[in-house]
PDB file of C-alpha atoms in Angstrom:
ATOM      1  CA  MET A  26      13.395 -19.527  -8.492  1.00 48.00           C
ATOM      2  CA  LYS A  27      12.489 -23.080  -9.388  1.00 61.00           C
ATOM      3  CA  ALA A  28      12.048 -25.701  -6.697  1.00 67.00           C
ATOM      4  CA  SER A  29      14.838 -28.251  -6.780  1.00 69.00           C
ATOM      5  CA  ASP A  30      14.066 -31.932  -7.153  1.00 75.00           C
ATOM      6  CA  GLN A  31      15.157 -32.368  -3.528  1.00 74.00           C
ATOM      7  CA  GLU A  32      12.747 -29.631  -2.303  1.00 71.00           C
ATOM      8  CA  VAL A  33       9.891 -31.284  -4.173  1.00 69.00           C
ATOM      9  CA  GLU A  34      10.797 -34.685  -2.733  1.00 73.00           C
ATOM     10  CA  ASP A  35      11.013 -33.223   0.778  1.00 67.00           C
ATOM     11  CA  LEU A  36       7.549 -31.679   0.432  1.00 66.00           C
ATOM     12  CA  LEU A  37       6.103 -34.881  -0.992  1.00 69.00           C
ATOM     13  CA  SER A  38       7.569 -36.895   1.876  1.00 68.00           C
ATOM     14  CA  ILE A  39       5.696 -34.663   4.328  1.00 64.00           C
ATOM     15  CA  TYR A  40       2.570 -34.028   2.279  1.00 65.00           C
ATOM     16  CA  GLY A  41       2.300 -37.364   0.535  1.00 62.00           C
ATOM     17  CA  ARG A  42       1.891 -38.059  -3.151  1.00 56.00           C
ATOM     18  CA  ARG A  43      -1.900 -38.318  -2.869  1.00 59.00           C
ATOM     19  CA  GLY A  44      -2.345 -34.997  -1.083  1.00 60.00           C
ATOM     20  CA  ARG A  45      -2.797 -36.431   2.405  1.00 63.00           C
ATOM     21  CA  TRP A  46      -0.648 -35.542   5.393  1.00 61.00           C
ATOM     22  CA  LYS A  47       1.544 -38.474   6.340  1.00 59.00           C
ATOM     23  CA  SER A  48       2.698 -37.119   9.661  1.00 60.00           C
ATOM     24  CA  GLU A  49       1.099 -35.888  12.844  1.00 64.00           C
ATOM     25  CA  ASP A  50       3.413 -32.899  12.494  1.00 68.00           C
ATOM     26  CA  PHE A  51       2.067 -29.997  10.461  1.00 70.00           C
ATOM     27  CA  PRO A  52       5.061 -27.708   9.897  1.00 73.00           C
ATOM     28  CA  LEU A  53       4.326 -24.071   9.097  1.00 77.00           C
ATOM     29  CA  ASP A  54       6.584 -24.063   6.053  1.00 75.00           C
ATOM     30  CA  VAL A  55       4.244 -26.519   4.293  1.00 74.00           C
ATOM     31  CA  SER A  56       0.950 -25.182   5.638  1.00 81.00           C
ATOM     32  CA  VAL A  57      -0.948 -23.634   2.727  1.00 86.00           C
ATOM     33  CA  GLY A  58      -3.053 -21.515   5.082  1.00 89.00           C
ATOM     34  CA  TYR A  59      -0.054 -20.198   6.981  1.00 91.00           C
ATOM     35  CA  GLN A  60       1.892 -19.413   3.816  1.00 92.00           C
ATOM     36  CA  VAL A  61      -1.083 -17.662   2.166  1.00 94.00           C
ATOM     37  CA  ARG A  62      -1.695 -15.613   5.328  1.00 95.00           C
ATOM     38  CA  THR A  63       1.973 -14.652   5.719  1.00 96.00           C
ATOM     39  CA  THR A  64       2.190 -13.645   2.057  1.00 96.00           C
ATOM     40  CA  HIS A  65      -1.066 -11.698   2.281  1.00 96.00           C
ATOM     41  CA  ARG A  66       0.118  -9.804   5.360  1.00 96.00           C
ATOM     42  CA  ALA A  67       3.435  -8.926   3.690  1.00 97.00           C
ATOM     43  CA  LEU A  68       1.609  -7.658   0.601  1.00 96.00           C
ATOM     44  CA  GLN A  69      -0.758  -5.650   2.803  1.00 96.00           C
ATOM     45  CA  ARG A  70       2.125  -4.008   4.691  1.00 97.00           C
ATOM     46  CA  TYR A  71       3.802  -3.080   1.419  1.00 97.00           C
ATOM     47  CA  LEU A  72       0.565  -1.799  -0.165  1.00 97.00           C
ATOM     48  CA  HIS A  73      -0.262   0.202   2.972  1.00 97.00           C
ATOM     49  CA  THR A  74       3.133   1.867   2.786  1.00 97.00           C
ATOM     50  CA  VAL A  75       2.521   3.134  -0.752  1.00 97.00           C
ATOM     51  CA  ILE A  76      -1.166   4.139  -0.492  1.00 96.00           C
ATOM     52  CA  GLU A  77      -1.174   5.696   2.973  1.00 95.00           C
ATOM     53  CA  PRO A  78       0.553   8.916   1.818  1.00 96.00           C
ATOM     54  CA  HIS A  79      -2.525   9.443  -0.399  1.00 94.00           C
ATOM     55  CA  GLY A  80      -4.840   9.384   2.636  1.00 92.00           C
ATOM     56  CA  VAL A  81      -6.163   5.891   1.941  1.00 94.00           C
ATOM     57  CA  THR A  82      -6.144   3.111   4.520  1.00 93.00           C
ATOM     58  CA  LEU A  83      -6.105  -0.589   3.664  1.00 92.00           C
ATOM     59  CA  GLY A  84      -9.719  -0.788   4.829  1.00 90.00           C
ATOM     60  CA  MET A  85     -10.699   1.922   2.351  1.00 93.00           C
ATOM     61  CA  TRP A  86      -8.625   0.337  -0.421  1.00 95.00           C
ATOM     62  CA  TYR A  87     -10.772  -2.792  -0.700  1.00 94.00           C
ATOM     63  CA  PHE A  88     -13.990  -0.783  -0.894  1.00 96.00           C
ATOM     64  CA  LEU A  89     -12.509   1.575  -3.473  1.00 96.00           C
ATOM     65  CA  ARG A  90     -11.450  -1.400  -5.602  1.00 95.00           C
ATOM     66  CA  VAL A  91     -15.026  -2.706  -5.706  1.00 95.00           C
ATOM     67  CA  LEU A  92     -16.509   0.735  -6.371  1.00 96.00           C
ATOM     68  CA  TRP A  93     -14.014   1.461  -9.154  1.00 97.00           C
ATOM     69  CA  HIS A  94     -15.358  -1.637 -10.901  1.00 95.00           C
ATOM     70  CA  GLU A  95     -19.011  -1.083 -10.068  1.00 94.00           C
ATOM     71  CA  ASP A  96     -20.204   2.186  -8.631  1.00 92.00           C
ATOM     72  CA  GLY A  97     -23.557   2.461  -6.876  1.00 92.00           C
ATOM     73  CA  VAL A  98     -23.788  -0.749  -4.844  1.00 93.00           C
ATOM     74  CA  THR A  99     -25.451  -1.362  -1.506  1.00 92.00           C
ATOM     75  CA  GLN A 100     -23.628  -1.663   1.789  1.00 90.00           C
ATOM     76  CA  SER A 101     -24.577  -5.347   2.002  1.00 90.00           C
ATOM     77  CA  ASP A 102     -23.217  -5.960  -1.524  1.00 92.00           C
ATOM     78  CA  LEU A 103     -19.951  -4.322  -0.498  1.00 93.00           C
ATOM     79  CA  SER A 104     -19.796  -6.459   2.648  1.00 93.00           C
ATOM     80  CA  ARG A 105     -20.386  -9.640   0.667  1.00 92.00           C
ATOM     81  CA  ARG A 106     -17.861  -8.823  -2.059  1.00 93.00           C
ATOM     82  CA  ILE A 107     -15.109  -7.823   0.344  1.00 92.00           C
ATOM     83  CA  GLY A 108     -15.890 -10.410   2.991  1.00 89.00           C
ATOM     84  CA  THR A 109     -16.497  -8.040   5.894  1.00 91.00           C
ATOM     85  CA  MET A 110     -19.258  -7.875   8.450  1.00 92.00           C
ATOM     86  CA  GLU A 111     -21.841  -5.120   7.905  1.00 88.00           C
ATOM     87  CA  PRO A 112     -20.757  -3.050  10.953  1.00 90.00           C
ATOM     88  CA  THR A 113     -17.177  -3.003   9.599  1.00 90.00           C
ATOM     89  CA  THR A 114     -18.483  -1.939   6.202  1.00 91.00           C
ATOM     90  CA  LEU A 115     -20.622   0.770   7.796  1.00 91.00           C
ATOM     91  CA  ASN A 116     -17.589   2.162   9.647  1.00 92.00           C
ATOM     92  CA  ALA A 117     -15.466   2.128   6.490  1.00 92.00           C
ATOM     93  CA  ILE A 118     -18.175   3.830   4.431  1.00 94.00           C
ATOM     94  CA  SER A 119     -18.678   6.472   7.129  1.00 94.00           C
ATOM     95  CA  SER A 120     -14.938   7.148   7.202  1.00 94.00           C
ATOM     96  CA  MET A 121     -14.773   7.333   3.410  1.00 95.00           C
ATOM     97  CA  GLU A 122     -17.762   9.661   3.407  1.00 95.00           C
ATOM     98  CA  ARG A 123     -16.018  11.993   5.919  1.00 95.00           C
ATOM     99  CA  GLU A 124     -12.956  11.994   3.645  1.00 95.00           C
ATOM    100  CA  GLY A 125     -15.131  12.937   0.664  1.00 96.00           C
ATOM    101  CA  LEU A 126     -14.483   9.695  -1.222  1.00 97.00           C
ATOM    102  CA  VAL A 127     -18.044   8.320  -1.350  1.00 97.00           C
ATOM    103  CA  ARG A 128     -21.612   9.471  -0.945  1.00 96.00           C
ATOM    104  CA  ARG A 129     -24.781   7.606  -0.041  1.00 93.00           C
ATOM    105  CA  VAL A 130     -27.854   7.944  -2.249  1.00 92.00           C
ATOM    106  CA  ARG A 131     -31.344   6.523  -1.627  1.00 88.00           C
ATOM    107  CA  ASP A 132     -32.272   3.892  -4.181  1.00 80.00           C
ATOM    108  CA  LYS A 133     -35.051   5.302  -6.378  1.00 84.00           C
ATOM    109  CA  VAL A 134     -36.656   1.863  -6.756  1.00 82.00           C
ATOM    110  CA  ASP A 135     -36.406   0.719  -3.135  1.00 79.00           C
ATOM    111  CA  ARG A 136     -36.283   3.746  -0.819  1.00 77.00           C
ATOM    112  CA  ARG A 137     -35.130   1.555   2.095  1.00 82.00           C
ATOM    113  CA  ARG A 138     -31.794   0.887   0.377  1.00 85.00           C
ATOM    114  CA  GLN A 139     -28.865   3.255   0.174  1.00 88.00           C
ATOM    115  CA  LEU A 140     -26.435   2.979  -2.707  1.00 93.00           C
ATOM    116  CA  ILE A 141     -22.789   3.887  -2.280  1.00 95.00           C
ATOM    117  CA  TYR A 142     -21.266   6.027  -5.043  1.00 96.00           C
ATOM    118  CA  LEU A 143     -17.781   7.370  -5.534  1.00 97.00           C
ATOM    119  CA  THR A 144     -17.321  11.121  -5.481  1.00 97.00           C
ATOM    120  CA  PRO A 145     -15.087  12.723  -8.116  1.00 97.00           C
ATOM    121  CA  LYS A 146     -12.301  12.684  -5.476  1.00 97.00           C
ATOM    122  CA  GLY A 147     -12.800   8.945  -4.866  1.00 97.00           C
ATOM    123  CA  ARG A 148     -12.914   8.216  -8.585  1.00 97.00           C
ATOM    124  CA  ALA A 149      -9.735  10.255  -9.210  1.00 97.00           C
ATOM    125  CA  LEU A 150      -7.773   8.152  -6.729  1.00 97.00           C
ATOM    126  CA  LYS A 151      -7.936   5.201  -9.117  1.00 97.00           C
ATOM    127  CA  ALA A 152      -5.453   6.833 -11.520  1.00 97.00           C
ATOM    128  CA  LYS A 153      -3.014   7.384  -8.635  1.00 96.00           C
ATOM    129  CA  LEU A 154      -3.432   4.201  -6.621  1.00 97.00           C
ATOM    130  CA  VAL A 155      -3.896   1.399  -9.148  1.00 97.00           C
ATOM    131  CA  PRO A 156      -0.432   1.993 -10.678  1.00 97.00           C
ATOM    132  CA  LEU A 157       1.008   1.833  -7.155  1.00 97.00           C
ATOM    133  CA  ALA A 158      -0.758  -1.482  -6.542  1.00 96.00           C
ATOM    134  CA  VAL A 159       0.597  -2.782  -9.854  1.00 97.00           C
ATOM    135  CA  GLU A 160       4.101  -1.812  -8.706  1.00 97.00           C
ATOM    136  CA  VAL A 161       3.561  -3.710  -5.445  1.00 97.00           C
ATOM    137  CA  VAL A 162       2.534  -6.855  -7.319  1.00 96.00           C
ATOM    138  CA  GLN A 163       5.394  -6.492  -9.809  1.00 97.00           C
ATOM    139  CA  ALA A 164       7.920  -6.106  -7.001  1.00 97.00           C
ATOM    140  CA  ALA A 165       6.429  -9.051  -5.116  1.00 96.00           C
ATOM    141  CA  THR A 166       6.535 -11.308  -8.173  1.00 96.00           C
ATOM    142  CA  SER A 167       9.920 -10.140  -9.429  1.00 96.00           C
ATOM    143  CA  GLY A 168      11.896 -13.072 -10.765  1.00 95.00           C
ATOM    144  CA  VAL A 169       8.853 -15.349 -10.869  1.00 94.00           C
ATOM    145  CA  PRO A 170       8.104 -16.547 -14.401  1.00 94.00           C
ATOM    146  CA  PRO A 171       4.650 -15.593 -15.741  1.00 94.00           C
ATOM    147  CA  TRP A 172       3.630 -19.249 -16.039  1.00 95.00           C
ATOM    148  CA  GLU A 173       4.265 -19.761 -12.308  1.00 93.00           C
ATOM    149  CA  ILE A 174       2.158 -16.706 -11.463  1.00 95.00           C
ATOM    150  CA  ALA A 175      -0.624 -18.042 -13.699  1.00 95.00           C
ATOM    151  CA  MET A 176      -0.352 -21.448 -11.995  1.00 94.00           C
ATOM    152  CA  LEU A 177      -0.387 -19.827  -8.544  1.00 94.00           C
ATOM    153  CA  LEU A 178      -3.563 -17.911  -9.380  1.00 95.00           C
ATOM    154  CA  HIS A 179      -5.131 -21.064 -10.805  1.00 95.00           C
ATOM    155  CA  VAL A 180      -4.289 -23.081  -7.692  1.00 94.00           C
ATOM    156  CA  LEU A 181      -5.488 -20.340  -5.332  1.00 95.00           C
ATOM    157  CA  LYS A 182      -8.836 -20.201  -7.167  1.00 95.00           C
ATOM    158  CA  LYS A 183      -9.154 -23.986  -6.852  1.00 95.00           C
ATOM    159  CA  ILE A 184      -8.407 -23.770  -3.133  1.00 94.00           C
ATOM    160  CA  GLN A 185     -10.988 -20.981  -2.728  1.00 93.00           C
ATOM    161  CA  GLY A 186     -13.553 -23.114  -4.543  1.00 95.00           C
ATOM    162  CA  ASN A 187     -12.784 -26.117  -2.331  1.00 94.00           C
ATOM    163  CA  VAL A 188     -13.085 -24.054   0.845  1.00 94.00           C
ATOM    164  CA  ASP A 189     -16.321 -22.404  -0.338  1.00 91.00           C
ATOM    165  CA  ALA A 190     -17.805 -25.824  -1.156  1.00 95.00           C
ATOM    166  CA  LYS A 191     -16.850 -27.185   2.278  1.00 94.00           C
ATOM    167  CA  LEU A 192     -18.319 -24.126   4.008  1.00 91.00           C
ATOM    168  CA  GLU A 193     -21.578 -24.572   2.083  1.00 91.00           C
ATOM    169  CA  GLN A 194     -21.678 -28.236   3.138  1.00 91.00           C
ATOM    170  CA  LEU A 195     -21.096 -27.300   6.771  1.00 91.00           C
ATOM    171  CA  GLN A 196     -23.740 -24.579   6.664  1.00 88.00           C
ATOM    172  CA  ALA A 197     -26.223 -26.979   5.032  1.00 88.00           C
ATOM    173  CA  SER A 198     -25.542 -29.623   7.697  1.00 84.00           C
ATOM    174  CA  ASP A 199     -25.993 -27.004  10.438  1.00 76.00           C
ATOM    175  CA  VAL A 200     -29.380 -26.084   8.954  1.00 74.00           C
ATOM    176  CA  ASP A 201     -30.372 -29.764   8.720  1.00 72.00           C
ATOM    177  CA  GLU A 202     -29.458 -30.361  12.372  1.00 72.00           C
ATOM    178  CA  HIS A 203     -31.603 -27.452  13.624  1.00 63.00           C
TER     179      HIS A 203
END
């Protein structure tokens, strides 16, 4: 569905042509953060519905995705890549270990570190679950032209970069103040 000229004009009247809010009002329907969060939550609910029958929770899903791409990473690497706190990661890994999806192995180079590896059961889930995730994305983007999806991904990456840069600035200023 393409935005009508009137919809674009309405958004520009609220947002402004230079990307600055023109009003004290900040309606939810034009809040990027709110819309991203709402979309993310809807996608999560849908994904949960299709993966849960396979004994996988959403929490496990994100860790499996990382491990399917790179097996044998540390708990802190997993935390960083997924964006969770270490205690959350520890709980997820423990749960996945109880389910027989991962195992912990002492690093041969640095005995203090434990590496997280998929078990054959955890590895086998990829063939079952990734196609389900693809179906979720295809259903969610049904009727959206590929160029709009590409533009959406491009814009989201720009927004992530902007937010990361601002967070780094804030963290640097916090360090300078202390």
